[in-house]
CSV table of C-alpha atoms in Angstrom, one decimal:
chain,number,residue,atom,x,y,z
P,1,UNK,CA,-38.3,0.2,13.4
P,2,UNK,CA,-39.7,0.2,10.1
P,3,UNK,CA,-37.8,2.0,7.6
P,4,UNK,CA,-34.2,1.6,9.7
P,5,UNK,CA,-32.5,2.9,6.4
P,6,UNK,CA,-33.9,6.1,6.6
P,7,UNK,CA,-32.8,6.6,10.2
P,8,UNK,CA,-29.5,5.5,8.6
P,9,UNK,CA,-29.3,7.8,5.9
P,10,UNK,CA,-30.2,10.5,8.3
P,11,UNK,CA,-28.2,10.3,11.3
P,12,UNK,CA,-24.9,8.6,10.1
P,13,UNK,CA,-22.9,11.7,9.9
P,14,UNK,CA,-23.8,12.2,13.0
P,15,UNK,CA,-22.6,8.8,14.5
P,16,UNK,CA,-19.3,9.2,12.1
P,17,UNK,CA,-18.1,12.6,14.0
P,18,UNK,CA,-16.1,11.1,16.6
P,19,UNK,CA,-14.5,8.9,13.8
P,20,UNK,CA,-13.6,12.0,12.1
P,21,UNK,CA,-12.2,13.1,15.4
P,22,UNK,CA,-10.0,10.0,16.4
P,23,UNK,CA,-8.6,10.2,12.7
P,24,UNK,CA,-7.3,13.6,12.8
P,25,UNK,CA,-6.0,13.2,16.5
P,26,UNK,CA,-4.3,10.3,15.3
P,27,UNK,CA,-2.5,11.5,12.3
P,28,UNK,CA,0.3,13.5,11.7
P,29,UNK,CA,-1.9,16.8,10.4
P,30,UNK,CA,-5.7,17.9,9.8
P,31,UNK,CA,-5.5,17.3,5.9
P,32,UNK,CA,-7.1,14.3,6.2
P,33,UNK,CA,-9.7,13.7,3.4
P,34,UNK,CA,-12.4,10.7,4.2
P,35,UNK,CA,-15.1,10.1,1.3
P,36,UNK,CA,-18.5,8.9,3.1
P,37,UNK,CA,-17.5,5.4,2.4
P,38,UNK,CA,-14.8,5.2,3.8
P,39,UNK,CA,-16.6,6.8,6.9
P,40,UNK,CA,-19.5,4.4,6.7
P,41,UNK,CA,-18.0,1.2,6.7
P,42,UNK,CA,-16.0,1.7,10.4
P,43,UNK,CA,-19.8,3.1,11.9
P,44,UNK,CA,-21.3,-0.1,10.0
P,45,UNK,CA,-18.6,-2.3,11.8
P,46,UNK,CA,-19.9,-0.7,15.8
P,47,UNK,CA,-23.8,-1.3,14.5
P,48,UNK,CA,-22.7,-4.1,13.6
P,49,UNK,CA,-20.6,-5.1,16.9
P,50,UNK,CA,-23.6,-3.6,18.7
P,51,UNK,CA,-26.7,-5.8,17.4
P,52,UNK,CA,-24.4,-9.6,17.4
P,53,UNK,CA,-24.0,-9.1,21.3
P,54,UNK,CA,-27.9,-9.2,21.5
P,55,UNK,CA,-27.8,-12.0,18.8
P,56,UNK,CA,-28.7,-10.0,15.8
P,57,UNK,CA,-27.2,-8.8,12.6
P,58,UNK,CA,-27.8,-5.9,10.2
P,59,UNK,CA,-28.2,-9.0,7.9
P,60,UNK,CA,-31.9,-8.8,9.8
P,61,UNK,CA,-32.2,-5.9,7.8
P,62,UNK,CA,-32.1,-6.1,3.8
P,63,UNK,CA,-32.5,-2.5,3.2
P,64,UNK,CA,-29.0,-1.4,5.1
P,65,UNK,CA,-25.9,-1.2,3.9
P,66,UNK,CA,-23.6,-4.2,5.2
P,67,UNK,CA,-19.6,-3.5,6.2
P,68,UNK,CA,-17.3,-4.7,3.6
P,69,UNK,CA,-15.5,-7.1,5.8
P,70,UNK,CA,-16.9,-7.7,9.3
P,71,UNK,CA,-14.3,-9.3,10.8
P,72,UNK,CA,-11.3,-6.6,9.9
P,73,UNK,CA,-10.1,-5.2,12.4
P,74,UNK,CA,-10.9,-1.1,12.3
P,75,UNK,CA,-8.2,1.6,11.2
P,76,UNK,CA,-8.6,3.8,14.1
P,77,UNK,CA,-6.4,2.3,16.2
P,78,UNK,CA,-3.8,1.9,13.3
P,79,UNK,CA,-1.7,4.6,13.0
P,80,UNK,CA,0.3,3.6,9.8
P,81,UNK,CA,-2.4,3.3,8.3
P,82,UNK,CA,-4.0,6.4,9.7
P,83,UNK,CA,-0.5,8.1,8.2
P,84,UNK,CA,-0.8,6.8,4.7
P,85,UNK,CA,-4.2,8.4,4.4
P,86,UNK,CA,-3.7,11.5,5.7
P,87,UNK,CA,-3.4,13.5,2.6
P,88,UNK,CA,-5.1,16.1,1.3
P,89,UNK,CA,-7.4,14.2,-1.7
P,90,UNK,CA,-8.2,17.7,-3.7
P,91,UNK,CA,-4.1,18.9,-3.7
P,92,UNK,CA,-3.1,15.7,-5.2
P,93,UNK,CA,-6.0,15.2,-7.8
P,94,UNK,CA,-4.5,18.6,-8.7
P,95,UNK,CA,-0.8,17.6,-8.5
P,96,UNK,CA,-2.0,14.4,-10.6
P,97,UNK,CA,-3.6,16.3,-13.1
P,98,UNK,CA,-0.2,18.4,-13.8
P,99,UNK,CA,2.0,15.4,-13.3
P,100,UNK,CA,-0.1,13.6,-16.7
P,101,UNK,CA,-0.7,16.4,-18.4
P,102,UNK,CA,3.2,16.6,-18.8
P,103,UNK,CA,3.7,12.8,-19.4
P,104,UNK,CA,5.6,11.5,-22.4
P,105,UNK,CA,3.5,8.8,-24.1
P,106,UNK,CA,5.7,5.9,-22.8
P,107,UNK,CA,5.5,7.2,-19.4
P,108,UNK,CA,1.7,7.6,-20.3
P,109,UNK,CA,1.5,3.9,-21.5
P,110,UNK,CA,3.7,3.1,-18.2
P,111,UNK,CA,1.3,4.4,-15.9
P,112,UNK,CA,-2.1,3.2,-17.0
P,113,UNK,CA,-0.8,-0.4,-17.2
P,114,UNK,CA,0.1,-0.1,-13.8
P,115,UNK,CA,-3.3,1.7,-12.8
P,116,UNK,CA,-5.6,-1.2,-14.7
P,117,UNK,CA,-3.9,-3.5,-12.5
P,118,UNK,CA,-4.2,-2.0,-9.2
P,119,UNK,CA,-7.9,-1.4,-10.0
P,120,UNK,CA,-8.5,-5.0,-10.7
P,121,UNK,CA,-6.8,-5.7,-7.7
P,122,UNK,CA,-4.9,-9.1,-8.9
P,123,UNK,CA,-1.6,-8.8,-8.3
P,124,UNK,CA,0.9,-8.3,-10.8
P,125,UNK,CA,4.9,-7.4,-10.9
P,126,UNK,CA,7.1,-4.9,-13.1
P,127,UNK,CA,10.4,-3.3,-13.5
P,128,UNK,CA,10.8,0.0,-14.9
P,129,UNK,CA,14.2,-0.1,-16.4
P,130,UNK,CA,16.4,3.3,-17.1
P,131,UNK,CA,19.3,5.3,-16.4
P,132,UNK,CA,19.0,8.3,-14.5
P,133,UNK,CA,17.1,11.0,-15.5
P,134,UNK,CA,14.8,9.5,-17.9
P,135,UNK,CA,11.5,10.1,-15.4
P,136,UNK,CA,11.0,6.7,-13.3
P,137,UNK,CA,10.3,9.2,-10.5
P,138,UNK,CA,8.0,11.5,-12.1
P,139,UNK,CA,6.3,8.1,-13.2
P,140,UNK,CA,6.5,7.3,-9.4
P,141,UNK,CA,5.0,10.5,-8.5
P,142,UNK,CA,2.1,10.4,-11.1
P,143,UNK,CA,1.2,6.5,-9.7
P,144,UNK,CA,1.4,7.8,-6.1
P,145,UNK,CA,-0.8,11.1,-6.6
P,146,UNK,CA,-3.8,9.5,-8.7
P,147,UNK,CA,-4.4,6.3,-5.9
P,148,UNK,CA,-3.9,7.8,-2.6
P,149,UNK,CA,-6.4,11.2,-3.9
P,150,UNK,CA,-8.4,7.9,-4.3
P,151,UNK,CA,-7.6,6.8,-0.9
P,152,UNK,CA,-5.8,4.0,-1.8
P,153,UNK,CA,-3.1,3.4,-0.4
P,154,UNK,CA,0.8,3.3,-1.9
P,155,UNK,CA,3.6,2.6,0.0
P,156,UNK,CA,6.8,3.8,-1.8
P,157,UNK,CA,10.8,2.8,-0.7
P,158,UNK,CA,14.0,2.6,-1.8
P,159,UNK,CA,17.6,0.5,-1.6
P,160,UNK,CA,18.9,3.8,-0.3
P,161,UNK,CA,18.2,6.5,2.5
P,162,UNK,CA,19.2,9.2,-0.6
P,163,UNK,CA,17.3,8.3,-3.4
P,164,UNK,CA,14.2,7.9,-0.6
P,165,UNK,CA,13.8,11.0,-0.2
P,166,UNK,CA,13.0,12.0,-3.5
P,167,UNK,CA,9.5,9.8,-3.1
P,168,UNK,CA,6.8,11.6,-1.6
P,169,UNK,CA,6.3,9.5,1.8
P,170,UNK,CA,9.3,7.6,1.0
P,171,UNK,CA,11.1,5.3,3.4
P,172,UNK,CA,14.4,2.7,3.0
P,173,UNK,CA,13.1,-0.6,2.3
P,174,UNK,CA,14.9,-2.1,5.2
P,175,UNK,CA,12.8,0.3,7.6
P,176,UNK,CA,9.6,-0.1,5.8
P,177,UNK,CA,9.6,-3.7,5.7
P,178,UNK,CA,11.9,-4.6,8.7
P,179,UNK,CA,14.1,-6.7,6.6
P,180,UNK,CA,16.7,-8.4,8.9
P,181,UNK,CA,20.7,-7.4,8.9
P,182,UNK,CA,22.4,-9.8,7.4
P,183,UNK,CA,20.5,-11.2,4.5
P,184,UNK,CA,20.4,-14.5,3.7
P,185,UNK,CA,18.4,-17.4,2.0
P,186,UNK,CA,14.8,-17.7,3.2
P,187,UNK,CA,14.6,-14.9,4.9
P,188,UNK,CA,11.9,-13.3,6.2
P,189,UNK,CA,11.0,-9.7,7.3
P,190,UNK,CA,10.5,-8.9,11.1
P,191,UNK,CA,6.7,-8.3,10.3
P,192,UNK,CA,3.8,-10.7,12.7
P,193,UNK,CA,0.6,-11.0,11.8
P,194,UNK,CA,-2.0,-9.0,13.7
P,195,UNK,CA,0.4,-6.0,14.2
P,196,UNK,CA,-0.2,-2.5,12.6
P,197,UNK,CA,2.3,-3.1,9.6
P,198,UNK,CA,0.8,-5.9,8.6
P,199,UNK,CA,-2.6,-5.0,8.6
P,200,UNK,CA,-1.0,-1.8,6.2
P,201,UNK,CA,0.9,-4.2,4.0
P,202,UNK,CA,-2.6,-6.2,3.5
P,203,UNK,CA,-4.8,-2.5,3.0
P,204,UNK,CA,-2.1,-1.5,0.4
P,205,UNK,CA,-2.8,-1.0,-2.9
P,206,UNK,CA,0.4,-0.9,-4.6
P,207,UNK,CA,3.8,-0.8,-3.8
P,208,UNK,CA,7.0,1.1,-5.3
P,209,UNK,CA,10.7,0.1,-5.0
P,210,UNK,CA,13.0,2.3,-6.3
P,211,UNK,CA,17.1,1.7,-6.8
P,212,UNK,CA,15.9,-2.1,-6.8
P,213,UNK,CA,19.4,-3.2,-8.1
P,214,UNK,CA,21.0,-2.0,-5.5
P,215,UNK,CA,19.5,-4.7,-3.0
P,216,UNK,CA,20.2,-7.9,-2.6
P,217,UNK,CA,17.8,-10.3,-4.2
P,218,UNK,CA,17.2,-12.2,-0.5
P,219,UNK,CA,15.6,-8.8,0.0
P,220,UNK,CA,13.2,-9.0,-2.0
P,221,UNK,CA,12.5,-12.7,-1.3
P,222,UNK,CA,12.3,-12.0,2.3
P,223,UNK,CA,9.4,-9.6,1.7
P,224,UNK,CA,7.7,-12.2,-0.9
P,225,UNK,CA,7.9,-14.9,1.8
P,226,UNK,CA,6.5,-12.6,4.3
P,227,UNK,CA,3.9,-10.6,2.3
P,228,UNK,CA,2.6,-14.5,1.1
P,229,UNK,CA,2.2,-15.2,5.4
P,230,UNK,CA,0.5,-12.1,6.1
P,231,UNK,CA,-1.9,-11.2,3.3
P,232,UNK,CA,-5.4,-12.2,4.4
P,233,UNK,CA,-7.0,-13.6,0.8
P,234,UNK,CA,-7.0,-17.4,1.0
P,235,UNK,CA,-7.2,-17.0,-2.9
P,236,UNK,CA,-4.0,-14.8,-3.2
P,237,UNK,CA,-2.0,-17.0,-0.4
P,238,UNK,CA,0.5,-18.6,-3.3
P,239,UNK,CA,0.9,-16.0,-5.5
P,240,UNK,CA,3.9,-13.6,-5.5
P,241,UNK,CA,4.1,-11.1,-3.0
P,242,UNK,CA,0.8,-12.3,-1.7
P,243,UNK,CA,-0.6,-11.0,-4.6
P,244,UNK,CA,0.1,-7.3,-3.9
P,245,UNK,CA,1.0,-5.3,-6.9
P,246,UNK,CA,5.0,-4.6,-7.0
P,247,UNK,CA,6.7,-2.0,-8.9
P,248,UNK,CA,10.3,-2.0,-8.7
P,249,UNK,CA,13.1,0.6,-11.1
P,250,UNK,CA,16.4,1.1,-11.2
P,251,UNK,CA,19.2,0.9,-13.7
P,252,UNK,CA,21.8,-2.4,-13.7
P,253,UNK,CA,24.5,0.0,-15.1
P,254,UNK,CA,24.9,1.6,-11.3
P,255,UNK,CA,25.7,0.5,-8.1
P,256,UNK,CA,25.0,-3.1,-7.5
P,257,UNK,CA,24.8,-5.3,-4.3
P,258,UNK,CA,28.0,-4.9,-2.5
P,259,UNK,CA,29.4,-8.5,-1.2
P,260,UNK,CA,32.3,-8.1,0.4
P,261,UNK,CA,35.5,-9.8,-1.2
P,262,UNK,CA,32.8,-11.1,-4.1
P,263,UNK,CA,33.9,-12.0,-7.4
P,264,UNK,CA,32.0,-10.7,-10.6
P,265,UNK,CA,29.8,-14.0,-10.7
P,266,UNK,CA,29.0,-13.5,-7.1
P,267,UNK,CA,27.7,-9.5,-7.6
P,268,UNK,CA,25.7,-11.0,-10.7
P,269,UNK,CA,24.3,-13.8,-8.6
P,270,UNK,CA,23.1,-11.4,-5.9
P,271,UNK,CA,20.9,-9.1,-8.2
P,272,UNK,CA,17.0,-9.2,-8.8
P,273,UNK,CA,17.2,-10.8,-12.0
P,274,UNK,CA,19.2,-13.8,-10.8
P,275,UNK,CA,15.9,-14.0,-7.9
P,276,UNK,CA,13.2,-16.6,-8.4
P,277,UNK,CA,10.8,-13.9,-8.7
Protein backbone atom coordinates (compact mmCIF):
# COMPACT_ATOMS: atom_id res chain seq x y z
CA UNK A 1 0.00 0.00 0.00
CA UNK A 2 1.23 3.16 -1.04
CA UNK A 3 -0.45 6.04 0.30
CA UNK A 4 -1.77 3.92 3.71
CA UNK A 5 -2.75 7.47 5.09
CA UNK A 6 -5.24 8.10 2.77
CA UNK A 7 -6.94 4.71 3.32
CA UNK A 8 -6.66 6.06 6.88
CA UNK A 9 -8.17 9.24 6.52
CA UNK A 10 -10.91 7.55 4.68
CA UNK A 11 -12.12 4.59 6.32
CA UNK A 12 -11.38 5.36 10.15
CA UNK A 13 -14.91 6.37 11.02
CA UNK A 14 -15.74 3.46 9.77
CA UNK A 15 -13.44 1.19 11.85
CA UNK A 16 -14.30 3.62 15.04
CA UNK A 17 -18.25 2.70 14.93
CA UNK A 18 -18.23 -0.21 17.03
CA UNK A 19 -16.05 1.93 19.53
CA UNK A 20 -18.80 4.41 19.46
CA UNK A 21 -21.05 1.50 20.20
CA UNK A 22 -19.26 -0.20 23.19
CA UNK A 23 -18.96 3.40 24.79
CA UNK A 24 -22.57 4.24 24.86
CA UNK A 25 -23.52 0.52 25.85
CA UNK A 26 -21.12 0.96 28.61
CA UNK A 27 -22.10 4.12 30.13
CA UNK A 28 -24.74 5.25 32.16
CA UNK A 29 -26.71 7.34 29.04
CA UNK A 30 -26.30 8.18 25.14
CA UNK A 31 -24.82 11.85 25.91
CA UNK A 32 -21.65 10.73 25.36
CA UNK A 33 -19.57 13.33 23.31
CA UNK A 34 -16.10 11.71 21.63
CA UNK A 35 -13.94 14.39 19.57
CA UNK A 36 -12.12 12.27 16.62
CA UNK A 37 -9.12 12.08 18.73
CA UNK A 38 -10.25 10.72 21.25
CA UNK A 39 -11.78 8.13 18.73
CA UNK A 40 -8.62 7.68 16.86
CA UNK A 41 -6.21 6.89 19.29
CA UNK A 42 -8.15 3.43 20.73
CA UNK A 43 -8.51 2.25 16.55
CA UNK A 44 -4.69 3.35 16.33
CA UNK A 45 -4.00 1.04 19.52
CA UNK A 46 -6.01 -2.47 17.43
CA UNK A 47 -3.84 -1.37 14.03
CA UNK A 48 -1.40 -1.19 16.13
CA UNK A 49 -2.02 -4.64 18.13
CA UNK A 50 -2.87 -6.03 14.69
CA UNK A 51 0.58 -5.34 12.60
CA UNK A 52 3.23 -6.26 15.93
CA UNK A 53 1.69 -9.96 15.93
CA UNK A 54 3.05 -10.19 12.28
CA UNK A 55 6.20 -8.27 13.40
CA UNK A 56 5.43 -4.92 12.18
CA UNK A 57 4.58 -1.44 13.50
CA UNK A 58 2.73 1.63 12.15
CA UNK A 59 6.24 3.05 12.91
CA UNK A 60 6.88 1.25 9.30
CA UNK A 61 4.81 3.90 8.21
CA UNK A 62 5.92 7.69 8.61
CA UNK A 63 2.96 9.19 7.13
CA UNK A 64 0.32 7.65 9.90
CA UNK A 65 -0.67 8.93 12.82
CA UNK A 66 0.94 6.90 15.95
CA UNK A 67 -1.18 6.16 19.38
CA UNK A 68 -0.32 8.38 22.16
CA UNK A 69 0.73 5.60 24.48
CA UNK A 70 0.89 2.09 23.05
CA UNK A 71 1.12 0.28 25.94
CA UNK A 72 -2.14 1.86 27.94
CA UNK A 73 -4.42 -0.24 28.39
CA UNK A 74 -7.85 0.96 26.26
CA UNK A 75 -10.91 2.67 28.01
CA UNK A 76 -13.49 0.44 26.70
CA UNK A 77 -13.36 -2.01 29.16
CA UNK A 78 -13.17 0.72 31.96
CA UNK A 79 -16.33 1.78 33.06
CA UNK A 80 -15.24 4.56 35.47
CA UNK A 81 -13.72 5.94 33.15
CA UNK A 82 -16.34 5.35 30.50
CA UNK A 83 -18.73 7.27 33.44
CA UNK A 84 -16.58 10.31 33.86
CA UNK A 85 -16.80 11.02 30.11
CA UNK A 86 -20.17 10.53 29.46
CA UNK A 87 -21.25 14.09 29.35
CA UNK A 88 -22.78 16.01 26.99
CA UNK A 89 -19.58 18.36 25.68
CA UNK A 90 -21.94 21.16 23.92
CA UNK A 91 -24.47 21.49 27.41
CA UNK A 92 -21.49 22.12 29.52
CA UNK A 93 -19.45 24.51 27.14
CA UNK A 94 -22.80 26.31 27.57
CA UNK A 95 -23.23 25.90 31.32
CA UNK A 96 -19.36 27.08 31.40
CA UNK A 97 -20.01 30.01 29.43
CA UNK A 98 -22.86 31.22 32.01
CA UNK A 99 -21.00 29.98 35.08
CA UNK A 100 -17.81 32.73 33.95
CA UNK A 101 -19.77 35.12 32.58
CA UNK A 102 -21.14 35.63 36.24
CA UNK A 103 -17.77 35.23 37.98
CA UNK A 104 -16.46 37.85 40.42
CA UNK A 105 -12.92 38.75 39.50
CA UNK A 106 -11.26 36.77 42.37
CA UNK A 107 -13.24 33.83 41.52
CA UNK A 108 -12.12 34.76 37.89
CA UNK A 109 -8.36 35.01 38.98
CA UNK A 110 -9.22 31.62 41.10
CA UNK A 111 -10.11 29.64 38.15
CA UNK A 112 -7.62 30.42 35.49
CA UNK A 113 -4.74 29.72 37.87
CA UNK A 114 -6.18 26.48 38.33
CA UNK A 115 -6.89 25.96 34.55
CA UNK A 116 -2.99 27.02 33.42
CA UNK A 117 -2.03 24.36 35.62
CA UNK A 118 -4.05 21.50 34.58
CA UNK A 119 -3.17 22.38 31.00
CA UNK A 120 0.45 22.23 31.67
CA UNK A 121 -0.16 19.08 33.20
CA UNK A 122 2.58 19.46 36.29
CA UNK A 123 0.97 18.98 39.22
CA UNK A 124 0.38 21.49 41.56
CA UNK A 125 -1.79 21.87 45.09
CA UNK A 126 -4.28 24.65 46.53
CA UNK A 127 -6.75 25.46 49.07
CA UNK A 128 -9.56 27.64 48.53
CA UNK A 129 -10.28 29.17 51.88
CA UNK A 130 -13.98 30.66 52.89
CA UNK A 131 -16.86 30.51 54.86
CA UNK A 132 -19.98 29.44 53.48
CA UNK A 133 -21.56 31.06 50.83
CA UNK A 134 -18.81 33.03 49.40
CA UNK A 135 -18.81 30.76 45.87
CA UNK A 136 -16.15 27.84 46.36
CA UNK A 137 -18.84 25.73 44.63
CA UNK A 138 -19.74 27.90 41.85
CA UNK A 139 -15.86 28.05 41.45
CA UNK A 140 -16.05 24.21 41.63
CA UNK A 141 -18.73 24.13 39.11
CA UNK A 142 -17.00 26.57 36.62
CA UNK A 143 -13.46 24.24 36.93
CA UNK A 144 -15.61 21.01 36.44
CA UNK A 145 -17.77 22.33 33.30
CA UNK A 146 -14.82 23.94 31.16
CA UNK A 147 -12.37 20.45 31.40
CA UNK A 148 -14.68 17.64 31.17
CA UNK A 149 -16.64 19.71 27.73
CA UNK A 150 -12.83 19.27 26.99
CA UNK A 151 -12.92 15.73 27.85
CA UNK A 152 -10.81 15.91 30.53
CA UNK A 153 -11.45 14.43 33.16
CA UNK A 154 -12.35 15.84 37.00
CA UNK A 155 -13.09 13.91 39.76
CA UNK A 156 -14.81 15.91 42.50
CA UNK A 157 -15.55 14.62 46.44
CA UNK A 158 -16.16 15.67 49.65
CA UNK A 159 -15.49 15.03 53.67
CA UNK A 160 -19.29 14.57 53.70
CA UNK A 161 -22.20 12.51 51.95
CA UNK A 162 -24.22 16.19 52.28
CA UNK A 163 -22.06 18.69 51.00
CA UNK A 164 -21.36 15.91 47.99
CA UNK A 165 -24.12 16.23 46.57
CA UNK A 166 -23.98 19.72 45.79
CA UNK A 167 -20.88 18.76 43.19
CA UNK A 168 -21.97 17.71 39.94
CA UNK A 169 -20.72 13.91 39.90
CA UNK A 170 -19.82 14.21 43.31
CA UNK A 171 -18.91 11.27 45.64
CA UNK A 172 -17.57 11.10 49.56
CA UNK A 173 -13.91 10.92 49.55
CA UNK A 174 -13.90 7.69 51.48
CA UNK A 175 -15.97 5.96 48.52
CA UNK A 176 -14.07 7.60 45.80
CA UNK A 177 -10.77 6.82 46.97
CA UNK A 178 -11.45 3.67 49.21
CA UNK A 179 -9.78 5.18 52.10
CA UNK A 180 -9.67 2.53 54.91
CA UNK A 181 -11.93 2.83 58.41
CA UNK A 182 -9.92 3.70 60.92
CA UNK A 183 -7.36 6.14 59.81
CA UNK A 184 -4.11 6.05 60.86
CA UNK A 185 -0.41 7.00 60.02
CA UNK A 186 0.79 5.73 56.64
CA UNK A 187 -2.07 4.80 55.44
CA UNK A 188 -2.94 3.85 52.24
CA UNK A 189 -6.16 3.78 50.13
CA UNK A 190 -7.66 0.29 49.10
CA UNK A 191 -6.69 1.15 45.41
CA UNK A 192 -4.14 -1.75 43.23
CA UNK A 193 -2.58 -0.98 40.37
CA UNK A 194 -3.98 -2.32 37.16
CA UNK A 195 -7.64 -2.06 38.39
CA UNK A 196 -10.21 0.39 36.85
CA UNK A 197 -9.82 3.08 39.62
CA UNK A 198 -6.49 3.39 39.24
CA UNK A 199 -6.16 3.56 35.68
CA UNK A 200 -9.11 6.69 36.34
CA UNK A 201 -6.94 8.24 39.04
CA UNK A 202 -3.83 8.16 36.51
CA UNK A 203 -6.35 9.55 33.19
CA UNK A 204 -7.51 12.43 35.64
CA UNK A 205 -6.95 15.71 35.14
CA UNK A 206 -7.75 17.36 38.21
CA UNK A 207 -9.12 16.69 41.30
CA UNK A 208 -11.63 18.60 43.84
CA UNK A 209 -12.02 18.14 47.57
CA UNK A 210 -14.49 20.00 49.11
CA UNK A 211 -15.20 20.31 53.19
CA UNK A 212 -11.33 19.33 53.32
CA UNK A 213 -11.20 20.34 57.15
CA UNK A 214 -13.48 18.20 58.03
CA UNK A 215 -11.06 15.05 57.32
CA UNK A 216 -8.51 13.87 59.03
CA UNK A 217 -5.14 14.79 57.64
CA UNK A 218 -4.12 10.69 57.35
CA UNK A 219 -6.75 11.02 54.71
CA UNK A 220 -5.33 12.89 52.72
CA UNK A 221 -1.88 11.36 53.25
CA UNK A 222 -3.35 7.96 52.53
CA UNK A 223 -4.37 9.12 49.05
CA UNK A 224 -0.84 10.99 48.49
CA UNK A 225 0.93 7.75 49.34
CA UNK A 226 -1.24 5.86 47.07
CA UNK A 227 -1.72 8.33 44.15
CA UNK A 228 2.55 8.45 44.30
CA UNK A 229 2.28 4.13 43.79
CA UNK A 230 -0.11 4.24 41.15
CA UNK A 231 0.54 7.09 38.76
CA UNK A 232 2.33 5.83 35.71
CA UNK A 233 4.95 8.87 34.99
CA UNK A 234 8.42 7.70 36.25
CA UNK A 235 9.04 11.67 36.19
CA UNK A 236 6.07 12.51 38.55
CA UNK A 237 6.68 9.28 40.89
CA UNK A 238 8.02 11.62 43.98
CA UNK A 239 6.06 14.50 43.65
CA UNK A 240 2.87 15.11 45.70
CA UNK A 241 -0.08 13.32 44.95
CA UNK A 242 1.76 11.73 42.09
CA UNK A 243 1.80 14.84 40.57
CA UNK A 244 -2.03 15.07 39.99
CA UNK A 245 -3.39 18.47 40.39
CA UNK A 246 -5.36 18.82 43.96
CA UNK A 247 -7.83 21.31 44.82
CA UNK A 248 -9.12 21.19 48.21
CA UNK A 249 -11.86 24.13 50.20
CA UNK A 250 -13.33 24.45 53.13
CA UNK A 251 -13.49 26.78 56.07
CA UNK A 252 -11.43 26.01 59.57
CA UNK A 253 -14.15 28.01 61.44
CA UNK A 254 -16.66 24.76 60.97
CA UNK A 255 -16.71 21.40 61.81
CA UNK A 256 -13.31 19.85 62.34
CA UNK A 257 -12.07 16.20 62.62
CA UNK A 258 -13.92 14.62 65.34
CA UNK A 259 -11.36 12.45 67.71
CA UNK A 260 -13.07 11.00 70.17
CA UNK A 261 -12.30 12.14 73.93
CA UNK A 262 -9.48 14.56 71.99
CA UNK A 263 -8.18 17.59 73.59
CA UNK A 264 -8.03 21.02 71.63
CA UNK A 265 -4.25 20.16 70.69
CA UNK A 266 -5.24 16.88 69.47
CA UNK A 267 -8.34 18.35 66.94
CA UNK A 268 -5.57 20.92 65.78
CA UNK A 269 -3.10 18.16 65.22
CA UNK A 270 -5.51 16.16 63.14
CA UNK A 271 -6.35 18.97 60.51
CA UNK A 272 -4.76 19.49 56.83
CA UNK A 273 -2.58 22.15 57.81
CA UNK A 274 -0.85 20.30 60.61
CA UNK A 275 -0.21 17.35 57.35
CA UNK A 276 3.18 17.21 55.70
CA UNK A 277 1.56 18.12 52.62
Amino acid sequence: MSKPEQVWDQTWHWMADDIVYNYKKSSTGSALQLDDRTLQNPVLLEIEELLQANQRSLRDYPSMPYPEDANCPSYLDNSLILAELNYNNQELRSEFKHLFSHMTDEQASIYNQIVEVVNKDEGDMFFLYGYGGTGKTYIWKTLASSLRADNKIVIMVASSGIASLLLPGGRTAHSKFKIPIPVFEDLTCNIHQGTQLAELLNQTSLIIWDEAPMAHKFCFEALDHSLRDIIKHNSKDNKIFGGKVMVFGGDFRQILPVIPRGSRSDIVNATINSSYL
